[in-house]
Coordinates of C-alpha atoms in Angstrom, one line a residue:
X248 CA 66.7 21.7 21.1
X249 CA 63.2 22.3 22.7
X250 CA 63.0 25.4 20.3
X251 CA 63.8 23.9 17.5
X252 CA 61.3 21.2 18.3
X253 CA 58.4 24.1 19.1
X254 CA 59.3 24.9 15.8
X255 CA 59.2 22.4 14.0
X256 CA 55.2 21.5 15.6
X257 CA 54.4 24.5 14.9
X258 CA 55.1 24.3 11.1
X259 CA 53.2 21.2 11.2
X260 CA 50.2 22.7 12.7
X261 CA 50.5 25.5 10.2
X262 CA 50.5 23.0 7.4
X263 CA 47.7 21.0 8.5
X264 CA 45.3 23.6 8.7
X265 CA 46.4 24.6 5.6
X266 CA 45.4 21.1 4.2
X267 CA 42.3 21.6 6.1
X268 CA 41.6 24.8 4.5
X269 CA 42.1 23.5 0.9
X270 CA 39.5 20.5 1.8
X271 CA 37.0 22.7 2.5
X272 CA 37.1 25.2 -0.5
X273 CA 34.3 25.0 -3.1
X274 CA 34.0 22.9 -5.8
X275 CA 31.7 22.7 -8.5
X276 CA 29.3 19.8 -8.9
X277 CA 29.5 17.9 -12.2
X278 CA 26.8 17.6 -14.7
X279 CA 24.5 14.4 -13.6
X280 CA 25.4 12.8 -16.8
X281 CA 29.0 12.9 -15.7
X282 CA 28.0 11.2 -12.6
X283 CA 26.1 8.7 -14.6
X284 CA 29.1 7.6 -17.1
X285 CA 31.7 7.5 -13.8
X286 CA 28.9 4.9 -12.2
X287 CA 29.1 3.0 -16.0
X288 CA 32.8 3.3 -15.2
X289 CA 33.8 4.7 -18.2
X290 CA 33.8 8.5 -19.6
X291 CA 33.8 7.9 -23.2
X292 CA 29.8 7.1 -24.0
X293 CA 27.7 9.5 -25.6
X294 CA 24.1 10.8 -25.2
X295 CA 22.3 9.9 -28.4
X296 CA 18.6 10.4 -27.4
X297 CA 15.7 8.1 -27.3
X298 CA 15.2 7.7 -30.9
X299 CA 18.5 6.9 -31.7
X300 CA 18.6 4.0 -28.7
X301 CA 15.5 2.5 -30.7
X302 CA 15.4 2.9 -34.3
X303 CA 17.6 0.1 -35.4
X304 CA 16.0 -3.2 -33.7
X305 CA 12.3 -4.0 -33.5
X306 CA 12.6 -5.4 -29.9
X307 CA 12.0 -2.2 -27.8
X308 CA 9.1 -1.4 -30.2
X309 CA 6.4 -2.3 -27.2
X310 CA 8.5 -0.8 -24.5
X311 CA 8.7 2.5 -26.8
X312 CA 5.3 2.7 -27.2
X313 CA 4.1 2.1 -23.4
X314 CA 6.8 4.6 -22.6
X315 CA 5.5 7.5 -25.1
X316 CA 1.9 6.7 -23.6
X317 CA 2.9 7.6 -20.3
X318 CA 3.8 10.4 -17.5
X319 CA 7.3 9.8 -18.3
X320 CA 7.0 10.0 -22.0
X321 CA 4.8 13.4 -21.7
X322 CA 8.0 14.7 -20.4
X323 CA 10.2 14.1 -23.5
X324 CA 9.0 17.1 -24.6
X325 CA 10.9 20.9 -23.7
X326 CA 7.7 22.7 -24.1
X327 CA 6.6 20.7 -20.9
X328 CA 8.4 22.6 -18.3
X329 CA 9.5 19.6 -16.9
X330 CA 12.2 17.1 -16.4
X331 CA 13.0 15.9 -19.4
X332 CA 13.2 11.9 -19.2
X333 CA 13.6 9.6 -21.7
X334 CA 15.9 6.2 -21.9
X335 CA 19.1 7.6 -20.6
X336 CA 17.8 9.0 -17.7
X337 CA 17.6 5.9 -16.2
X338 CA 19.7 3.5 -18.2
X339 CA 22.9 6.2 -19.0
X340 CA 24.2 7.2 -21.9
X341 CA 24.1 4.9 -24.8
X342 CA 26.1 5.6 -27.8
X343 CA 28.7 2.5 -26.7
X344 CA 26.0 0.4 -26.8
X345 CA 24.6 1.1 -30.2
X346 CA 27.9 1.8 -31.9
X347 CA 28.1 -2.0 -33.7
X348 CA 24.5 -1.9 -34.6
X349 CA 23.7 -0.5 -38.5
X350 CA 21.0 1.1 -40.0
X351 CA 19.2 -1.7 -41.7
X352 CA 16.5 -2.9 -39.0
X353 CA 15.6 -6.0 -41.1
X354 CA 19.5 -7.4 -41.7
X355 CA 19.8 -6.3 -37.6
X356 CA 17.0 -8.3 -37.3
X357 CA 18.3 -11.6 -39.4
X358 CA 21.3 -11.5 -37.9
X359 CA 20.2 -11.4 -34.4
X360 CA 22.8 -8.0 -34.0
X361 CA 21.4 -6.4 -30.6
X362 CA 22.5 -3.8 -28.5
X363 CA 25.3 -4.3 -26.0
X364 CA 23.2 -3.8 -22.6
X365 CA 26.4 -4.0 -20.6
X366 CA 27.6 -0.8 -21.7
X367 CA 24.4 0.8 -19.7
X368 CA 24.1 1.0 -16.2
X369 CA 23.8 -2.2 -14.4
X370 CA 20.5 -0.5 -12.9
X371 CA 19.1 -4.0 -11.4
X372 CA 22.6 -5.2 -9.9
X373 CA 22.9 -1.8 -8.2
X374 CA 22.0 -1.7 -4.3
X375 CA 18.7 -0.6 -3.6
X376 CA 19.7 3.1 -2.1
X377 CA 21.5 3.6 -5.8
X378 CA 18.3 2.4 -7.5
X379 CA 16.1 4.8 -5.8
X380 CA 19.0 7.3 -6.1
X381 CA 18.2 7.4 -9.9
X382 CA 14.5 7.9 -9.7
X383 CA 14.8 10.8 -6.8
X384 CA 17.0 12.7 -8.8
X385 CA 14.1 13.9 -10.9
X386 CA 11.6 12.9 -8.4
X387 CA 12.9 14.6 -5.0
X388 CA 11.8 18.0 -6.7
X389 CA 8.8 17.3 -9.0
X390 CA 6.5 14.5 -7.2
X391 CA 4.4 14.1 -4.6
X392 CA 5.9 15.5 -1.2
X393 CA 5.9 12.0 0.8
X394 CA 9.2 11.7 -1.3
X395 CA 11.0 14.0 1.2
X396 CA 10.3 11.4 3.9
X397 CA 11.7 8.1 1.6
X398 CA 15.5 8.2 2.7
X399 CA 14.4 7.5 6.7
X400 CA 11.7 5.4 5.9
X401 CA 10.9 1.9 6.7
X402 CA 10.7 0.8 3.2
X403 CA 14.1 2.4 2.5
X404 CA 15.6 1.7 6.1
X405 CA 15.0 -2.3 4.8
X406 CA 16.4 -1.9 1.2
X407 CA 13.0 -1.9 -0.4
X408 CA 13.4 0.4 -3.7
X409 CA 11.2 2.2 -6.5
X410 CA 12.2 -0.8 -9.0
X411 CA 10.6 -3.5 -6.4
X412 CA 7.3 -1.4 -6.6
X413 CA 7.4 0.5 -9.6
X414 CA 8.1 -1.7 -13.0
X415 CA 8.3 1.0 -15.8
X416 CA 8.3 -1.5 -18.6
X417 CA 5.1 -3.6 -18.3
X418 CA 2.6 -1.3 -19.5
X419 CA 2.1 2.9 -20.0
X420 CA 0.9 2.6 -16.3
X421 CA 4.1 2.5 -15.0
X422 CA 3.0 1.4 -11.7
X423 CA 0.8 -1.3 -10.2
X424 CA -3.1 -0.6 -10.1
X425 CA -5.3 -0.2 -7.2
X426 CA -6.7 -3.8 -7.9
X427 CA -3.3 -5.7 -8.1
X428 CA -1.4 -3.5 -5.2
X429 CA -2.3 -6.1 -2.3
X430 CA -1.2 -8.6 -3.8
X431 CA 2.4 -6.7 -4.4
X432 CA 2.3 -5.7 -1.0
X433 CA 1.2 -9.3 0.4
X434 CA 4.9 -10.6 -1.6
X435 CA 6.8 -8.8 1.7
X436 CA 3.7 -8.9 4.2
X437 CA 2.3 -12.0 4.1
X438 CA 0.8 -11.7 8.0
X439 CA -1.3 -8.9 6.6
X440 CA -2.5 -11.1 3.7
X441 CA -3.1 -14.0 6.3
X442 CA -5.2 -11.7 8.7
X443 CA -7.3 -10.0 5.2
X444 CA -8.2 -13.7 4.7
X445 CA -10.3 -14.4 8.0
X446 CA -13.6 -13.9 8.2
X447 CA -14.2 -9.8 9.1
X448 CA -11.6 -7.6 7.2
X449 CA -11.6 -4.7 5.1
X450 CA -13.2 -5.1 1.5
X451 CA -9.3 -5.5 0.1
X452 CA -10.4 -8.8 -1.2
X453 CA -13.0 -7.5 -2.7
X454 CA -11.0 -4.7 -4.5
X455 CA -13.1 -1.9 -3.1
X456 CA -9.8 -0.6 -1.2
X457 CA -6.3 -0.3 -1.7
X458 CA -3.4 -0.1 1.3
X459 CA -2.6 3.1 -0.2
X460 CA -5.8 4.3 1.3
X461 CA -4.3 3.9 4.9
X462 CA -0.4 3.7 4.1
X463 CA 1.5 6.3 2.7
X464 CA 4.4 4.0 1.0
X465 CA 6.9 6.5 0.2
X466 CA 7.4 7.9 3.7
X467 CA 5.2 9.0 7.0
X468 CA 5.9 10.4 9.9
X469 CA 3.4 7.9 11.8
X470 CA 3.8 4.4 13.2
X471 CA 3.0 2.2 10.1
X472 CA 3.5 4.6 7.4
X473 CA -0.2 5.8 8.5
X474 CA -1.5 8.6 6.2
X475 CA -3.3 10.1 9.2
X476 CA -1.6 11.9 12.2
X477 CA -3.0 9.3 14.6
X478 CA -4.8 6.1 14.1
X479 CA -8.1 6.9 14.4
X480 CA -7.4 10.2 12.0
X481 CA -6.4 7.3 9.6
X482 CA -9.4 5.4 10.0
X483 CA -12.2 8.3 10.2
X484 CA -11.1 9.7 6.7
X485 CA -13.8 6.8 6.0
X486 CA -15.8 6.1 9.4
X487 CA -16.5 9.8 9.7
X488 CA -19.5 9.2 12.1
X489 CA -17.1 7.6 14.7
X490 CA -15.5 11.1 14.2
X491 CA -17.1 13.1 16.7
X492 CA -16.9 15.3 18.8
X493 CA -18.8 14.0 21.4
X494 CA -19.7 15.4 24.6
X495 CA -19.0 12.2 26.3
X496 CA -16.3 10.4 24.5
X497 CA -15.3 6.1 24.8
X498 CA -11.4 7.7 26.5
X499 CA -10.0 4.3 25.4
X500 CA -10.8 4.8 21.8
X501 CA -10.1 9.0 21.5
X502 CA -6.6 8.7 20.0
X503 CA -6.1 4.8 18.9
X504 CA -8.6 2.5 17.6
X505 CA -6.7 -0.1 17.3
X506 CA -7.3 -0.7 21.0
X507 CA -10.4 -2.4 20.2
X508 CA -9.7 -3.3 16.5
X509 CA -7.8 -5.1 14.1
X510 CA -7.2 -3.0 11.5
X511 CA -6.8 -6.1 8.7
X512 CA -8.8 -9.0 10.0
X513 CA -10.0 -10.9 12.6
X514 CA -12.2 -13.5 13.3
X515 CA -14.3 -11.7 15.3
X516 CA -17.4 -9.1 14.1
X517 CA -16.1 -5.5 13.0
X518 CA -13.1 -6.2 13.0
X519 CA -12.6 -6.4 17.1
X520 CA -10.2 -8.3 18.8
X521 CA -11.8 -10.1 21.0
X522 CA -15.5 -11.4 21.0
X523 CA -17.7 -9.2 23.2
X524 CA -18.6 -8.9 26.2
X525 CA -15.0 -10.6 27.0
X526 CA -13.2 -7.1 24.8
X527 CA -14.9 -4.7 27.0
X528 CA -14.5 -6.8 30.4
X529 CA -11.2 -6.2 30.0
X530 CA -11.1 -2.8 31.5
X531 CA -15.3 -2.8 32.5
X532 CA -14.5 -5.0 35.4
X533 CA -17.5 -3.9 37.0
X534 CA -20.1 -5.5 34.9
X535 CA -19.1 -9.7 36.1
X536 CA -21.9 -12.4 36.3
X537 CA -23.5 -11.5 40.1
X538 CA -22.3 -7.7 40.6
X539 CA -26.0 -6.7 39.5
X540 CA -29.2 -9.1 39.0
X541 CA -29.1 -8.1 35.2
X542 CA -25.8 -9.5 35.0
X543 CA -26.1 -12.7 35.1
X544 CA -27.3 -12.9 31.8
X545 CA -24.3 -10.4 30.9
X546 CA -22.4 -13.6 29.0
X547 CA -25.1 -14.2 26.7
X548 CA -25.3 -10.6 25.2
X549 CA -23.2 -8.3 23.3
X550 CA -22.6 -4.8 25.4
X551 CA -23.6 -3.3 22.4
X552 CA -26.9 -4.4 22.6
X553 CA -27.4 -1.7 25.3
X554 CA -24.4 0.9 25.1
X555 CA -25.1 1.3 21.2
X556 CA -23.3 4.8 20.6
X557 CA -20.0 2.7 21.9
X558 CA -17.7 5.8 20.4
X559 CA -19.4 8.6 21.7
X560 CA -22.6 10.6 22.4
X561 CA -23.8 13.6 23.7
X562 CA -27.1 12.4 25.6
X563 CA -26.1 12.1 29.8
X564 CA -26.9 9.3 31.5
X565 CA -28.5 9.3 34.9
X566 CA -26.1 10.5 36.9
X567 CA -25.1 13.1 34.4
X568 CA -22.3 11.0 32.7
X569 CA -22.8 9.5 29.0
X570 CA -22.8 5.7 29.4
X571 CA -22.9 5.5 25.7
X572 CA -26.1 5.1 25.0
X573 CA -28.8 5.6 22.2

């Protein structure tokens, strides 16, 4: 009985790794336009091409045109080289959806006869990974390289997609300008719009920058989607003078500015976050009201007044140490 029994696990061993075996052999990958019509839920649409989706109503005549005028349009062509994109790269394939529409505009027009949207992909019902899924399949490969990072970012990690950001039928632009893009951003991050409106921020308000100056949105591998390897990288692409290097460097502002500063607002001068002398007392205990007889005036002045080249310089001080001064 026990050899029997031997027997018969080892013929079920045998069979499982067989059925292991066969799981692992190779298949091909479908076309993506097979992909697209199982997603529709339904394999018997056709691709009909761009002019065929919008020849026979007047109502896409706008979107067509902003479409042709853009980067995505310039890509309808072969000769490009590139990804070719038009209508049914995004929306599916569209023959169901055109099949009950004729070819007189002007009676499709009277009669109100429209194309049957449902038969496209429900692209704005869609979670927001499957949304972005149908933009990276063109732009994972042939866009900026941030892209490579989108799948772990925060953005991504908290179902933000390209359709929240990106709205490819308001205008040839096909996404927002540098003028509008805080207020889009402010719609999730209204602290950061609350801290731009005190009194000493960055010129967002006054549309001299963008967040895309200090925030890579697609993906970074920084704190904050920060463009720069570090903070203060981020912030001396424009305060190069604070750059250095210095032969005696402020240690507490070598790496992360944001130890004195508030990157988008405060109510305080330059941006610091906290009034001086009180910021720097906070690790200069030394310098209190009575340690020295010039400091009992200390309250009434700004540090800087004095230690003017508060980032770094390369002139010693008495004792052969910078103390940050002019």
């Amino acid at each position: 009985m026990k050899k029997i029994g031997w027997a018969a696990v080892l013929a079920g061993g045998a069979l499982a790794v067989a059925a292991c075996a066969g799981l692992k052999q190779d298949k091909p990958l479908l076309p993506i336009e097979s992909y697209e019509r199982m997603i529709v839920g339904r394999f018997d649409a056709d691709y009909v091409g761009t002019d065929n989706c919008v020849k026979k109503c007047h109502k896409h005549q706008k979107i067509t045109d902003d479409f042709r005028h853009s980067v995505h349009g310039e890509q309808i062509r072969p000769e490009t080289g590139l990804p070719l994109v038009n209508c049914e790269s995004c929306h599916g394939p569209g023959s169901l959806a055109i099949e009950k529409i004729g070819d007189d505009v002007a009676a499709n027009d009277r009669q109100g006869v429209k194309c049957d949207t449902s038969k496209f992909l429900d692209i704005m019902n869609l979670p927001a990974p499957a949304q972005s899924l149908i933009c990276l399949k063109c732009h994972s490969a042939a866009s900026t390289p941030s892209l490579a990072l989108w799948n772990a970012s925060l953005h991504a990690l908290n179902d933000v997609s390209c359709f929240d950001c990106h709205k490819l039928h308001q205008g040839p632009q096909q996404k927002v300008s540098r003028e509008e893009m805080a207020e889009m951003c402010y719609a999730c991050h209204p602290e950061v719009k609350a801290e731009n409106g005190l009194f000493s921020h960055h010129p967002i308000r006054e549309k001299k920058m963008a967040c895309t100056d200090c925030h890579e949105p697609h993906g970074s591998t920084q704190e904050h989607l920060l463009k720069g390897n570090t903070v203060k990288e981020t912030c001396t692409r424009c305060h190069m003078e604070k750059q250095g290097p210095f032969a005696f460097e402020h240690g507490d502002v070598t790496e992360n500015c944001s130890n004195c500063h508030a990157p988008h607002g405060s109510v305080n001068n330059q941006l610091l976050t906290a009034s001086m002398p009180f910021l720097c007392l906070q690790c200069h205990s030394g310098h209190t009201a009575g340690s020295t007889p010039e400091s009992t005036t200390l309250f009434n002045n700004r540090c800087t007044d004095c230690h003017s080249q508060i980032h770094g310089t390369d002139i010693p001080s008495a004792n052969g140490q910078g103390a940050l001064l002019q």
